[in-house]
Coordinates of C-alpha atoms in Angstrom, one line a residue:
Chain A
M30 CA -1.9 35.5 2.5
A31 CA -5.4 34.5 3.0
T32 CA -6.5 31.2 2.3
T33 CA -8.7 30.6 -0.8
Y34 CA -10.9 27.7 -2.0
R35 CA -12.1 26.6 -5.7
I36 CA -15.3 24.6 -6.4
C37 CA -14.8 21.8 -8.7
P38 CA -17.5 22.5 -11.7
R39 CA -17.3 18.7 -12.1
S40 CA -17.0 17.0 -8.9
G41 CA -18.7 19.9 -6.8
L42 CA -15.6 19.2 -4.3
Q43 CA -14.3 21.9 -2.6
F44 CA -10.1 22.6 -2.8
D45 CA -7.9 24.9 -0.5
T46 CA -5.8 26.8 -3.5
D47 CA -2.4 25.7 -1.0
A48 CA -3.2 22.1 -0.5
E49 CA -4.6 21.9 -4.5
K50 CA -1.1 23.0 -5.3
L51 CA 0.3 20.2 -2.3
M52 CA -1.9 17.3 -4.0
R53 CA -0.6 18.3 -7.7
W54 CA 3.1 18.4 -7.0
N55 CA 3.3 15.2 -5.0
A56 CA 1.1 13.0 -7.3
V57 CA 3.8 14.5 -9.8
A58 CA 7.0 13.5 -7.7
G59 CA 4.9 10.3 -7.2
V60 CA 4.2 9.7 -11.3
L61 CA 8.3 10.6 -11.8
A62 CA 9.3 7.9 -9.2
L63 CA 6.9 5.4 -10.9
L64 CA 8.7 6.2 -14.3
L65 CA 12.1 5.7 -12.8
G66 CA 11.0 2.5 -10.8
G67 CA 9.3 1.3 -14.1
I68 CA 12.3 1.8 -16.6
M69 CA 14.4 0.1 -13.4
A70 CA 11.8 -3.2 -13.6
L71 CA 12.4 -3.7 -17.3
G72 CA 16.4 -4.1 -16.4
V73 CA 15.1 -6.7 -13.9
I74 CA 12.6 -8.5 -15.4
L75 CA 14.7 -9.2 -18.4
T76 CA 17.2 -10.2 -16.4
R77 CA 15.3 -12.7 -14.5
W78 CA 13.9 -14.0 -18.0
P79 CA 16.3 -16.8 -17.6
A80 CA 16.3 -16.9 -21.5
V81 CA 17.0 -13.2 -22.0
H82 CA 19.1 -12.6 -19.1
L83 CA 20.1 -8.9 -20.2
L84 CA 22.2 -7.2 -17.4
P85 CA 25.4 -8.0 -15.4
A86 CA 25.4 -8.9 -12.0
D87 CA 26.4 -5.7 -10.7
Q88 CA 23.5 -3.6 -12.7
F89 CA 21.2 -6.4 -12.1
Y90 CA 21.6 -5.5 -8.3
L91 CA 21.8 -1.9 -8.8
A92 CA 18.2 -1.9 -10.8
L93 CA 16.7 -4.1 -8.2
T94 CA 17.8 -1.7 -5.7
S95 CA 16.4 1.2 -7.4
H96 CA 13.3 -0.3 -8.4
G97 CA 12.5 -1.0 -5.1
I98 CA 12.9 1.6 -3.4
N99 CA 11.4 4.1 -5.9
M100 CA 8.3 1.6 -6.3
L101 CA 7.9 0.8 -2.4
L102 CA 8.7 3.7 -1.2
F103 CA 8.9 7.1 -3.0
W104 CA 6.0 6.1 -5.7
I105 CA 3.8 5.3 -3.4
I106 CA 4.5 7.5 -0.4
F107 CA 4.5 10.7 -2.3
F108 CA 1.2 9.9 -4.1
E109 CA -0.1 8.9 -0.4
M110 CA 0.9 12.4 0.9
A111 CA -1.7 13.6 -1.8
V112 CA -4.4 11.4 -0.6
L113 CA -4.1 12.5 2.9
Y114 CA -4.1 16.5 1.8
F115 CA -7.2 15.4 0.0
A116 CA -8.9 13.7 2.2
S117 CA -8.3 16.1 4.9
S118 CA -8.8 19.4 3.4
T119 CA -10.8 18.7 0.5
L120 CA -13.4 16.1 1.9
L121 CA -13.4 17.9 5.2
H122 CA -14.3 21.2 3.5
C123 CA -11.4 23.1 5.3
R124 CA -8.2 24.8 5.3
L125 CA -4.5 22.7 5.2
A126 CA -2.9 23.4 8.5
T127 CA 0.4 24.8 8.2
P128 CA 0.9 25.2 4.5
K129 CA 4.1 26.3 4.5
I130 CA 5.2 23.6 7.2
A131 CA 3.7 21.0 4.5
W132 CA 6.0 22.5 1.3
A133 CA 8.7 22.2 3.8
G134 CA 8.2 18.6 4.4
F135 CA 7.8 17.9 0.5
W136 CA 10.6 19.6 -0.4
L137 CA 12.7 17.2 2.5
M138 CA 11.2 14.3 0.6
A139 CA 11.9 15.5 -2.7
I140 CA 15.3 16.4 -1.6
G141 CA 15.7 12.9 0.3
A142 CA 14.2 10.7 -2.9
I143 CA 16.9 12.6 -5.3
M144 CA 19.9 12.1 -2.4
T145 CA 19.0 8.2 -2.4
N146 CA 18.9 8.0 -6.5
V147 CA 22.2 9.2 -6.7
A148 CA 24.1 7.1 -4.2
I149 CA 22.4 4.2 -5.7
F150 CA 23.4 5.2 -9.7
Q151 CA 26.8 5.7 -8.6
G152 CA 27.0 2.5 -8.1
E153 CA 28.1 1.7 -4.7
S154 CA 24.7 1.4 -2.5
S155 CA 23.5 -2.1 -4.5
V156 CA 22.2 -3.1 -1.3
M157 CA 18.4 -3.4 -2.2
F158 CA 15.2 -2.5 -0.8
T159 CA 16.4 -4.1 2.8
S160 CA 19.3 -2.9 3.0
Y161 CA 20.6 -5.7 5.6
V162 CA 23.9 -4.8 7.4
P163 CA 26.8 -5.7 7.4
M164 CA 26.0 -4.6 3.4
Q165 CA 27.1 -1.2 3.3
A166 CA 26.0 1.4 1.4
K167 CA 27.3 4.9 1.0
P168 CA 26.5 7.3 3.8
H169 CA 24.0 9.9 1.3
F170 CA 22.1 6.6 0.8
Y171 CA 20.6 5.8 4.1
L172 CA 20.4 10.4 4.7
G173 CA 18.2 10.5 1.8
L174 CA 16.2 7.9 2.8
I175 CA 16.3 9.7 6.5
L176 CA 15.3 13.2 4.8
F177 CA 12.6 11.4 3.3
A178 CA 11.1 9.7 5.9
V179 CA 11.2 13.3 8.0
G180 CA 9.2 14.9 5.4
A181 CA 6.9 12.3 5.3
L182 CA 6.7 12.4 8.6
I183 CA 5.7 16.2 8.4
G184 CA 3.1 15.3 5.9
C185 CA 1.4 12.9 8.3
F186 CA 1.2 15.6 11.0
V187 CA 0.0 18.5 8.7
F188 CA -2.9 16.0 8.0
L189 CA -3.6 15.6 11.7
G190 CA -3.4 19.2 12.3
T191 CA -6.1 19.8 9.7
L192 CA -8.5 17.6 11.4
V193 CA -7.9 19.4 14.7
V194 CA -8.9 22.9 11.9
A195 CA -11.5 21.0 10.6
K196 CA -13.1 20.3 13.9
A197 CA -12.2 23.5 15.6
E198 CA -13.8 25.6 13.0
K199 CA -17.0 23.3 13.0
T200 CA -16.7 22.7 9.5
Y201 CA -18.1 18.8 10.1
E202 CA -20.4 17.5 12.3
G203 CA -20.0 14.3 14.1
S204 CA -17.9 11.7 12.3
I205 CA -15.3 12.2 9.5
P206 CA -16.0 10.5 6.3
L207 CA -15.3 7.2 6.1
V208 CA -12.9 7.8 3.6
T209 CA -10.8 10.7 5.7
F210 CA -11.1 7.7 8.5
G211 CA -9.4 5.3 6.0
A212 CA -6.8 8.3 5.4
L213 CA -5.8 8.7 9.2
T214 CA -5.7 4.7 9.2
A215 CA -3.2 5.3 6.6
A216 CA -1.4 8.2 8.7
I217 CA -1.1 6.4 11.9
I218 CA 0.4 3.4 10.8
A219 CA 2.7 5.5 8.5
I220 CA 3.9 7.5 11.8
F221 CA 5.1 4.3 13.3
T222 CA 6.5 3.0 10.0
I223 CA 8.4 6.2 9.9
A224 CA 9.2 6.0 13.7
S225 CA 10.5 3.1 13.7
G226 CA 12.6 3.9 10.5
A227 CA 14.3 6.6 12.5
V228 CA 15.7 3.8 15.0
I229 CA 17.1 1.6 12.5
L230 CA 18.3 3.9 9.9
I231 CA 20.1 6.6 12.3
P232 CA 22.5 4.3 13.6
T233 CA 23.3 2.6 10.4
F234 CA 23.9 6.1 8.9
L235 CA 26.0 6.9 11.5
W236 CA 27.7 3.6 11.2
S237 CA 28.0 3.7 7.4
L238 CA 29.8 7.1 8.6
G239 CA 32.2 4.9 10.8
Y240 CA 30.9 6.6 13.8
I241 CA 29.1 3.0 15.2
R242 CA 31.5 0.0 14.7
E243 CA 28.4 -2.4 14.0
I244 CA 25.1 -3.0 13.8
D245 CA 23.7 -6.5 15.4
T246 CA 22.2 -8.4 11.8
I247 CA 19.3 -10.0 14.0
M248 CA 18.7 -6.5 15.5
Y249 CA 18.3 -5.0 12.3
R250 CA 16.2 -7.1 10.3
V251 CA 13.7 -7.0 13.4
V252 CA 13.7 -3.5 13.7
W253 CA 13.9 -2.6 10.0
W254 CA 11.2 -4.6 9.1
A255 CA 8.8 -2.9 11.4
M256 CA 9.6 -0.3 8.5
G257 CA 9.6 -1.8 5.7
H258 CA 6.8 -4.3 5.8
S259 CA 4.5 -1.5 7.3
S260 CA 5.5 0.9 4.8
Q261 CA 3.3 -1.7 2.6
Q262 CA 0.5 -1.4 5.3
I263 CA 0.3 2.5 4.7
N264 CA -0.4 1.4 1.3
V265 CA -3.3 -1.0 2.1
S266 CA -4.8 1.5 4.2
A267 CA -4.3 4.4 1.5
H268 CA -6.0 2.3 -1.6
V269 CA -9.0 0.7 0.9
A270 CA -9.9 4.4 1.5
I271 CA -9.4 4.8 -2.2
W272 CA -11.5 1.9 -3.2
Y273 CA -14.4 2.9 -0.9
A274 CA -14.2 6.4 -2.9
G275 CA -14.4 4.9 -5.8
A276 CA -17.8 3.1 -4.9
A277 CA -18.5 6.5 -3.8
I278 CA -17.9 8.6 -7.0
V279 CA -19.0 6.1 -9.5
F280 CA -22.0 4.7 -8.2
G281 CA -22.8 7.4 -5.4
A282 CA -22.5 3.8 -3.0
K283 CA -22.7 4.7 0.7
P284 CA -20.9 1.9 2.9
M285 CA -23.4 -1.0 4.1
S286 CA -22.6 -0.5 7.7
E287 CA -20.0 2.6 8.7
K288 CA -19.3 0.9 12.3
V289 CA -18.4 -2.1 10.6
S290 CA -16.4 -0.6 8.1
R291 CA -14.8 1.9 10.8
S292 CA -14.3 -0.8 13.3
A293 CA -12.5 -2.9 10.4
F294 CA -9.7 0.0 10.0
L295 CA -9.5 -0.1 13.7
L296 CA -7.9 -3.4 13.6
Y297 CA -5.9 -2.3 10.9
I298 CA -4.4 0.6 13.4
L299 CA -4.2 -2.2 16.3
F300 CA -2.3 -5.4 14.4
L301 CA -1.7 -4.7 10.7
Q302 CA 1.6 -3.6 11.7
L303 CA 2.5 -7.1 12.8
A304 CA 2.4 -8.7 10.2
S305 CA 5.6 -7.2 9.7
A306 CA 6.8 -10.5 12.0
H307 CA 6.4 -12.9 8.6
H308 CA 9.8 -11.7 7.5
L309 CA 11.1 -13.3 10.7
L310 CA 9.2 -16.7 10.5
S311 CA 12.7 -18.7 9.3
D312 CA 15.2 -16.5 11.5
P313 CA 16.7 -17.4 14.4
G314 CA 16.7 -15.4 17.4
V315 CA 13.1 -14.1 18.0
G316 CA 10.9 -17.0 19.5
S317 CA 8.0 -18.9 17.8
E318 CA 5.9 -17.5 20.7
W319 CA 7.0 -14.0 19.5
K320 CA 6.2 -15.5 15.7
V321 CA 2.9 -17.1 16.3
V322 CA 1.6 -14.3 18.2
N323 CA 2.6 -11.9 15.9
T324 CA 1.8 -13.3 12.4
S325 CA -1.3 -15.8 13.7
Y326 CA -3.0 -14.6 16.6
F327 CA -3.2 -10.7 16.0
M328 CA -2.3 -10.8 12.2
Y329 CA -5.7 -12.8 12.0
F330 CA -7.5 -9.6 13.5
A331 CA -6.2 -7.5 10.3
V332 CA -6.9 -10.1 7.6
L333 CA -10.1 -10.3 9.4
A334 CA -10.5 -6.5 8.7
S335 CA -9.6 -7.2 5.5
M336 CA -12.2 -9.5 4.3
I337 CA -14.8 -6.8 5.5
H338 CA -13.9 -4.4 3.7
G339 CA -13.4 -7.0 0.8
M340 CA -17.1 -7.6 1.6
T341 CA -18.2 -4.7 2.4
I342 CA -17.4 -2.4 -0.7
P343 CA -18.8 -4.7 -3.3
G344 CA -21.6 -4.9 -1.3
A345 CA -22.6 -1.8 -1.2
I346 CA -21.9 -1.4 -5.2
E347 CA -24.4 -4.3 -5.5
Q348 CA -26.5 -2.5 -3.4
A349 CA -26.4 1.0 -5.2
Q350 CA -27.1 -0.9 -8.6
R351 CA -29.9 -2.7 -7.2
A352 CA -31.4 0.4 -5.9
K353 CA -31.0 1.4 -9.8
G354 CA -33.0 -1.5 -10.8
Y355 CA -30.5 -4.0 -11.8
N356 CA -32.0 -7.0 -9.8
K357 CA -32.0 -9.6 -12.4
G358 CA -30.3 -12.5 -10.7
L359 CA -27.5 -13.2 -8.9
F360 CA -24.8 -10.9 -11.0
E361 CA -26.9 -8.3 -13.1
W362 CA -25.7 -5.7 -10.8
L363 CA -22.0 -6.4 -12.0
R364 CA -22.7 -7.1 -15.6
K365 CA -24.2 -3.9 -15.9
A366 CA -21.1 -2.1 -14.0
P367 CA -19.6 0.5 -16.4
W368 CA -16.3 -1.6 -17.2
G369 CA -15.3 0.8 -19.7
N370 CA -14.6 3.8 -17.0
P371 CA -11.4 3.2 -15.7
A372 CA -12.1 4.6 -12.5
F373 CA -14.4 1.6 -11.6
S374 CA -12.3 -1.6 -13.6
A375 CA -9.2 -0.2 -12.3
V376 CA -10.3 -0.1 -8.6
F377 CA -12.1 -3.5 -9.1
L378 CA -9.5 -5.3 -10.1
S379 CA -7.4 -4.0 -7.4
L380 CA -9.7 -5.2 -4.8
V381 CA -10.2 -8.8 -6.8
G382 CA -6.0 -9.1 -7.2
F383 CA -5.7 -7.8 -3.7
G384 CA -8.1 -10.1 -1.7
F385 CA -7.6 -13.8 -3.9
L386 CA -3.9 -13.1 -5.0
G387 CA -2.2 -10.8 -2.7
G388 CA -4.6 -11.6 0.5
I389 CA -4.6 -15.7 0.4
S390 CA -0.9 -15.7 -0.3
G391 CA -0.4 -13.5 2.8
V392 CA -2.0 -15.5 5.0
M393 CA -0.3 -18.7 3.5
M394 CA 3.3 -17.0 4.2
G395 CA 2.4 -16.0 7.8
T396 CA 2.2 -19.4 8.8
E397 CA 5.3 -20.3 10.6
Q398 CA 5.2 -24.0 9.7
L399 CA 4.2 -23.0 5.5
N400 CA 6.5 -19.8 5.3
L401 CA 9.2 -22.5 5.4
L402 CA 8.0 -23.6 1.8
I403 CA 8.4 -20.0 0.4
H404 CA 11.0 -18.3 2.5
N405 CA 13.1 -16.1 0.4
T406 CA 12.2 -17.5 -3.0
I407 CA 10.8 -15.2 -6.0
Y408 CA 7.0 -16.4 -4.2
V409 CA 7.7 -13.5 -1.7
P410 CA 7.7 -10.7 -4.6
G411 CA 4.8 -12.3 -6.4
H412 CA 2.9 -12.2 -3.3
F413 CA 3.6 -8.8 -3.0
H414 CA 3.2 -7.7 -6.3
A415 CA -0.3 -8.7 -5.7
T416 CA -0.6 -6.3 -2.8
V417 CA 0.9 -2.9 -3.8
V418 CA 1.0 -3.3 -7.7
I419 CA -2.0 -4.9 -8.1
G420 CA -3.7 -3.3 -4.7
T421 CA -1.9 -0.2 -4.5
T422 CA -0.9 1.0 -8.0
L423 CA -3.9 0.3 -9.6
A424 CA -6.1 1.8 -7.5
F425 CA -3.8 5.2 -7.7
M426 CA -4.1 4.8 -11.3
G427 CA -8.1 4.4 -11.2
L428 CA -8.2 7.6 -8.9
T429 CA -5.6 8.8 -11.3
Y430 CA -8.6 9.0 -14.1
F431 CA -10.8 10.9 -11.5
L432 CA -8.4 13.2 -10.6
V433 CA -7.1 14.5 -13.8
P434 CA -9.9 16.2 -14.7
V435 CA -11.2 17.5 -11.2
L436 CA -7.4 18.4 -9.9
F437 CA -5.3 19.3 -12.7
K438 CA -8.3 20.9 -14.6
R439 CA -7.5 18.9 -17.8
E440 CA -9.6 16.7 -20.2
V441 CA -7.5 12.9 -20.2
L442 CA -6.4 12.2 -23.6
F443 CA -7.0 8.9 -25.3
P444 CA -10.1 8.0 -23.8
G445 CA -10.2 4.6 -25.4
F446 CA -6.9 3.4 -24.1
A447 CA -8.2 4.8 -20.9
K448 CA -10.7 2.1 -21.3
L449 CA -7.7 -0.4 -21.8
Q450 CA -5.2 0.3 -19.6
P451 CA -6.2 -1.3 -16.1
Y452 CA -7.0 -4.6 -18.1
L453 CA -3.7 -4.6 -19.9
F454 CA -1.6 -3.4 -16.6
G455 CA -3.6 -5.1 -14.3
L456 CA -4.5 -8.8 -15.9
S457 CA -0.7 -8.9 -17.0
M458 CA 0.2 -8.5 -13.1
Y459 CA -2.3 -11.2 -11.9
V460 CA 0.0 -13.7 -14.7
V461 CA 2.6 -12.2 -12.9
A462 CA 2.0 -12.4 -9.7
L463 CA 0.9 -16.1 -9.9
V464 CA 3.5 -17.3 -12.2
M465 CA 6.2 -15.6 -9.7
M466 CA 4.3 -17.5 -6.7
G467 CA 4.5 -20.9 -8.8
A468 CA 8.3 -20.3 -9.4
G469 CA 8.6 -19.6 -5.8
T470 CA 6.7 -22.6 -4.5
L471 CA 9.4 -24.8 -6.9
G472 CA 12.0 -22.9 -5.1
V473 CA 13.8 -20.5 -7.1
S474 CA 15.1 -17.6 -5.0
R475 CA 14.3 -14.4 -5.4
R476 CA 16.9 -11.0 -5.7
H477 CA 18.7 -13.3 -7.5
W478 CA 20.9 -13.1 -10.6
D479 CA 21.0 -16.2 -11.9
M480 CA 18.8 -18.8 -11.1
A481 CA 20.6 -21.3 -13.1
F482 CA 24.2 -20.8 -11.2
A483 CA 25.9 -21.2 -14.4
G484 CA 29.6 -22.0 -14.2
S485 CA 29.1 -22.9 -10.4
G486 CA 30.1 -26.0 -8.6
M487 CA 26.6 -26.0 -7.0
A488 CA 24.3 -25.7 -9.9
Y489 CA 20.8 -27.0 -9.3
E490 CA 18.6 -28.8 -12.0
W491 CA 15.6 -27.1 -12.2
P492 CA 12.4 -28.5 -13.0
G493 CA 11.6 -27.3 -16.5
A494 CA 8.0 -25.6 -15.1
A495 CA 10.1 -23.3 -13.3
Y496 CA 12.5 -22.0 -16.3
L497 CA 8.6 -21.8 -18.3
M498 CA 7.1 -19.9 -15.2
M499 CA 10.4 -17.5 -15.2
G500 CA 9.8 -16.9 -18.9
L501 CA 6.2 -16.1 -18.3
T502 CA 7.0 -14.1 -15.4
G503 CA 9.6 -12.0 -18.3
I504 CA 6.5 -11.9 -20.7
F505 CA 3.6 -10.8 -18.3
G506 CA 6.1 -8.5 -16.6
V507 CA 7.0 -6.8 -20.1
I508 CA 3.5 -6.1 -20.7
A509 CA 2.5 -5.3 -17.6
I510 CA 5.6 -2.6 -18.2
I511 CA 3.9 -1.4 -21.3
G512 CA 0.5 -0.8 -19.2
G513 CA 1.9 1.5 -17.1
A514 CA 4.0 2.9 -19.3
G515 CA 1.2 3.6 -21.4
W516 CA -0.7 5.3 -18.4
I517 CA 2.3 7.4 -17.4
L518 CA 2.7 8.5 -20.9
Q519 CA -1.3 9.0 -21.2
V520 CA -1.1 11.2 -17.7
V521 CA 1.6 13.3 -18.2
L522 CA 0.1 14.0 -22.5
S523 CA -2.8 14.6 -20.6
L524 CA -1.7 17.0 -18.1
L525 CA 0.4 19.2 -20.5
F526 CA -1.6 19.0 -23.7
G527 CA -5.3 17.9 -23.0
K528 CA -7.9 20.1 -23.3
K529 CA -8.2 22.9 -20.2
L530 CA -11.3 22.5 -18.2
D531 CA -13.2 25.0 -16.2
D532 CA -11.6 26.5 -12.7
G533 CA -14.9 26.9 -11.4
E534 CA -15.6 29.5 -8.4
T535 CA -13.2 30.7 -6.4
R536 CA -14.7 31.9 -2.8
S537 CA -12.5 33.2 0.6
T538 CA -14.5 31.2 3.0
P539 CA -15.5 27.4 2.6
I540 CA -19.0 26.2 1.9
P541 CA -18.9 23.9 5.5
L542 CA -19.7 20.4 5.1
T543 CA -23.2 18.8 5.4
L544 CA -23.0 14.8 6.3
P545 CA -25.9 12.7 7.2
P546 CA -25.7 11.5 11.1
Q547 CA -23.5 8.8 11.4
T548 CA -26.3 6.0 12.2
G549 CA -27.8 7.4 9.3
G550 CA -24.8 7.2 6.8
H551 CA -25.1 3.4 5.9
A552 CA -27.3 2.4 2.9
A553 CA -30.6 1.1 3.5
H554 CA -31.0 -2.6 3.6
V555 CA -30.6 -4.1 0.0
A556 CA -30.0 -8.0 0.4
T557 CA -26.7 -8.5 -1.7
P558 CA -26.3 -12.3 -2.7
G559 CA -24.7 -11.5 -5.6
T560 CA -21.3 -10.3 -2.7
M561 CA -22.4 -13.4 -0.8
V562 CA -21.7 -16.0 -3.3
L563 CA -18.3 -14.1 -4.4
A564 CA -17.2 -13.9 -0.8
L565 CA -17.9 -17.8 -0.6
V566 CA -15.9 -18.6 -3.2
F567 CA -13.2 -16.6 -2.2
L568 CA -13.8 -18.7 1.2
V569 CA -13.5 -21.7 -0.6
S570 CA -10.7 -20.3 -2.6
F571 CA -8.7 -19.7 1.0
I572 CA -9.5 -23.0 2.7
L573 CA -8.5 -25.3 -0.2
Y574 CA -5.3 -23.5 -1.3
Y575 CA -4.4 -23.1 2.5
F576 CA -4.3 -26.7 3.4
V577 CA -2.9 -27.7 -0.1
N578 CA 0.2 -25.9 1.3
W579 CA -0.2 -27.9 4.2
K580 CA -0.6 -31.5 2.0
Y581 CA 2.8 -29.7 0.0
L582 CA 4.6 -29.2 3.2
S583 CA 4.2 -32.6 4.8
S584 CA 5.3 -34.1 1.4
L585 CA 8.6 -32.0 1.9
W586 CA 9.2 -32.9 5.3
G587 CA 8.4 -36.2 5.9
M588 CA 7.5 -37.2 9.3
A589 CA 8.8 -41.0 9.1
Chain B
M27 CA -34.8 10.6 27.1
A28 CA -32.9 12.8 24.9
D29 CA -30.2 12.8 27.0
Q30 CA -30.1 9.1 26.0
E31 CA -30.8 9.6 22.3
E32 CA -27.4 12.1 22.4
R33 CA -25.5 10.2 24.4
V34 CA -22.2 9.3 21.9
P35 CA -21.7 5.4 22.3
V36 CA -18.0 5.2 24.2
M37 CA -17.1 2.9 20.5
Q38 CA -17.7 6.1 18.4
Q39 CA -16.1 8.1 21.0
V40 CA -12.9 6.0 20.5
L41 CA -13.2 5.7 16.9
D42 CA -13.8 10.0 16.4
N43 CA -10.7 10.8 18.7
P44 CA -7.9 10.8 16.0
F45 CA -4.8 10.9 19.1
L46 CA -6.2 7.9 21.3
L47 CA -5.9 5.7 17.5
L48 CA -2.6 7.3 17.3
F49 CA -1.8 6.4 20.7
L50 CA -2.9 2.9 20.6
G51 CA -1.5 2.3 16.9
I52 CA 2.0 3.2 18.1
T53 CA 2.1 1.3 21.3
V54 CA 0.6 -2.0 20.4
P55 CA 3.1 -3.0 17.6
T56 CA 5.7 -1.2 19.7
V57 CA 5.0 -3.4 22.3
L58 CA 4.4 -6.4 21.2
Y59 CA 6.6 -6.6 17.5
I60 CA 9.8 -4.2 18.5
V61 CA 10.3 -4.2 22.1
W62 CA 8.9 -7.8 22.5
G63 CA 11.3 -8.8 20.0
V64 CA 14.1 -6.4 20.5
M65 CA 14.0 -8.3 23.8
E66 CA 14.3 -11.8 22.5
V67 CA 17.5 -10.9 20.1
A68 CA 19.2 -9.2 23.1
N69 CA 18.8 -12.1 25.3
I70 CA 20.6 -14.2 22.9
A71 CA 23.7 -15.5 24.9
V72 CA 27.0 -14.0 23.4
A73 CA 29.3 -16.9 22.0
R74 CA 32.4 -17.4 23.6

């Protein structure tokens, strides 16, 4: 069947109709995984809230397994597939390479996700997201993950194939747009992630069938984390690409410097995956050289890249706002930003929370000595709820407010709630991440069903602050879940009952993309003093927090 | 002069080549993280 293209009358974007359908299905599958993961989050948070302690131990670990896998893999990667097809076919104005193979990839992912969830809910695969051996799940738990990974790998190669198609058919000239480059970064990290997953999950699947006698536990952890952590680095690249897209969509902002932003993405491609090693900083078996080179020397290049993005995106927004005349003082450009537009507020909250909460805590955790303070405590989920929930999920939510009318051709229902939702979800997650990290600093363990160890001979007398912070985790976690559930409800109701919008013109040939030459692809020079002040505030917070933790370590680890 | 203006800088050529980037993005973490890490674990003496 010949390819057709729809021109969206609201955004001017051009959708290959095959790619458009794939984006919709992947986004919907992602939201279903988010719904399931969110329901499980309620079980987890109400159990870890000491005063409530809702679920018995077996159900808690089942809920925790389902929550982790649905949120960290299925929700995020389904949505990322939609982002990859959007960033290639739509932004490059070309047809999607091999749509039938892309559909095969989608169905493999869907079957895999269902199979793994079935294994979890049958109750004998509560091995949590990490599925550390020698804990053993049922074979279809691993098989589902393998099928999901193969499907996602196919999606990544369809994305790369679409770049080849666009170049061969000359739908663009020069370099691909920056947002597509960010998506390319995510796809490359995804391919490394999935290959690492195959290396460890295929033998583990065979072990669960009895074909392999044992899996070495340390070896498993080393290779598994190449998948487990890198899968979250796909998110980082994808949500940074969405931040750039958000700045362009809402403000018409151009990157401050294409070269600098692309070089920062290159640092991600080279070094971001090495952060996986910070999960093994307290492990025996791997030496300090391996730990320090990976998590300090090289990971800092990736941290540098994040700081570049964290500065250039607000900088680009400031330039665009100042060009519109918002020049008064340091922050008029920020005060006059469209705070009621969820596509902006979600991106901005995502950027600030990711940098201040996720970024700073990530560097602290990635330091071998400081890691001893918080290893295996609830600080770690505090950190990754700042990166994955505030950073990625909130950015994806913001993008969805743009996509509902553009991709799904429906008007967003309840616009008043839409204005509020990023604050309700985002700010309550800020508190959740902070209090989790606070409780973790006091030593409260992650994953544990009962922090009080009630009835055991090894009960520990926690300070009152630890219980207070776990209680706050519960209260604000429930508020965040309400914010997330509200978003799901709003999106689903909008898709079902929102006013149908005009489809726009359908063509049989694409309109070629006209990009400015790369050297001219950045904004004209406008000073950005407000962004500079924000960057300095970040730097001071970073330095203070980092050294406070060294002071804290010295008080726990007396040298005399 | 015109040739000089049209010459694409080396760094841009690297950034414009998705398959070179794919090669780098797989090789660097595979060598530094996986191969090096697995070699370290494989070299742990077995307890007798």
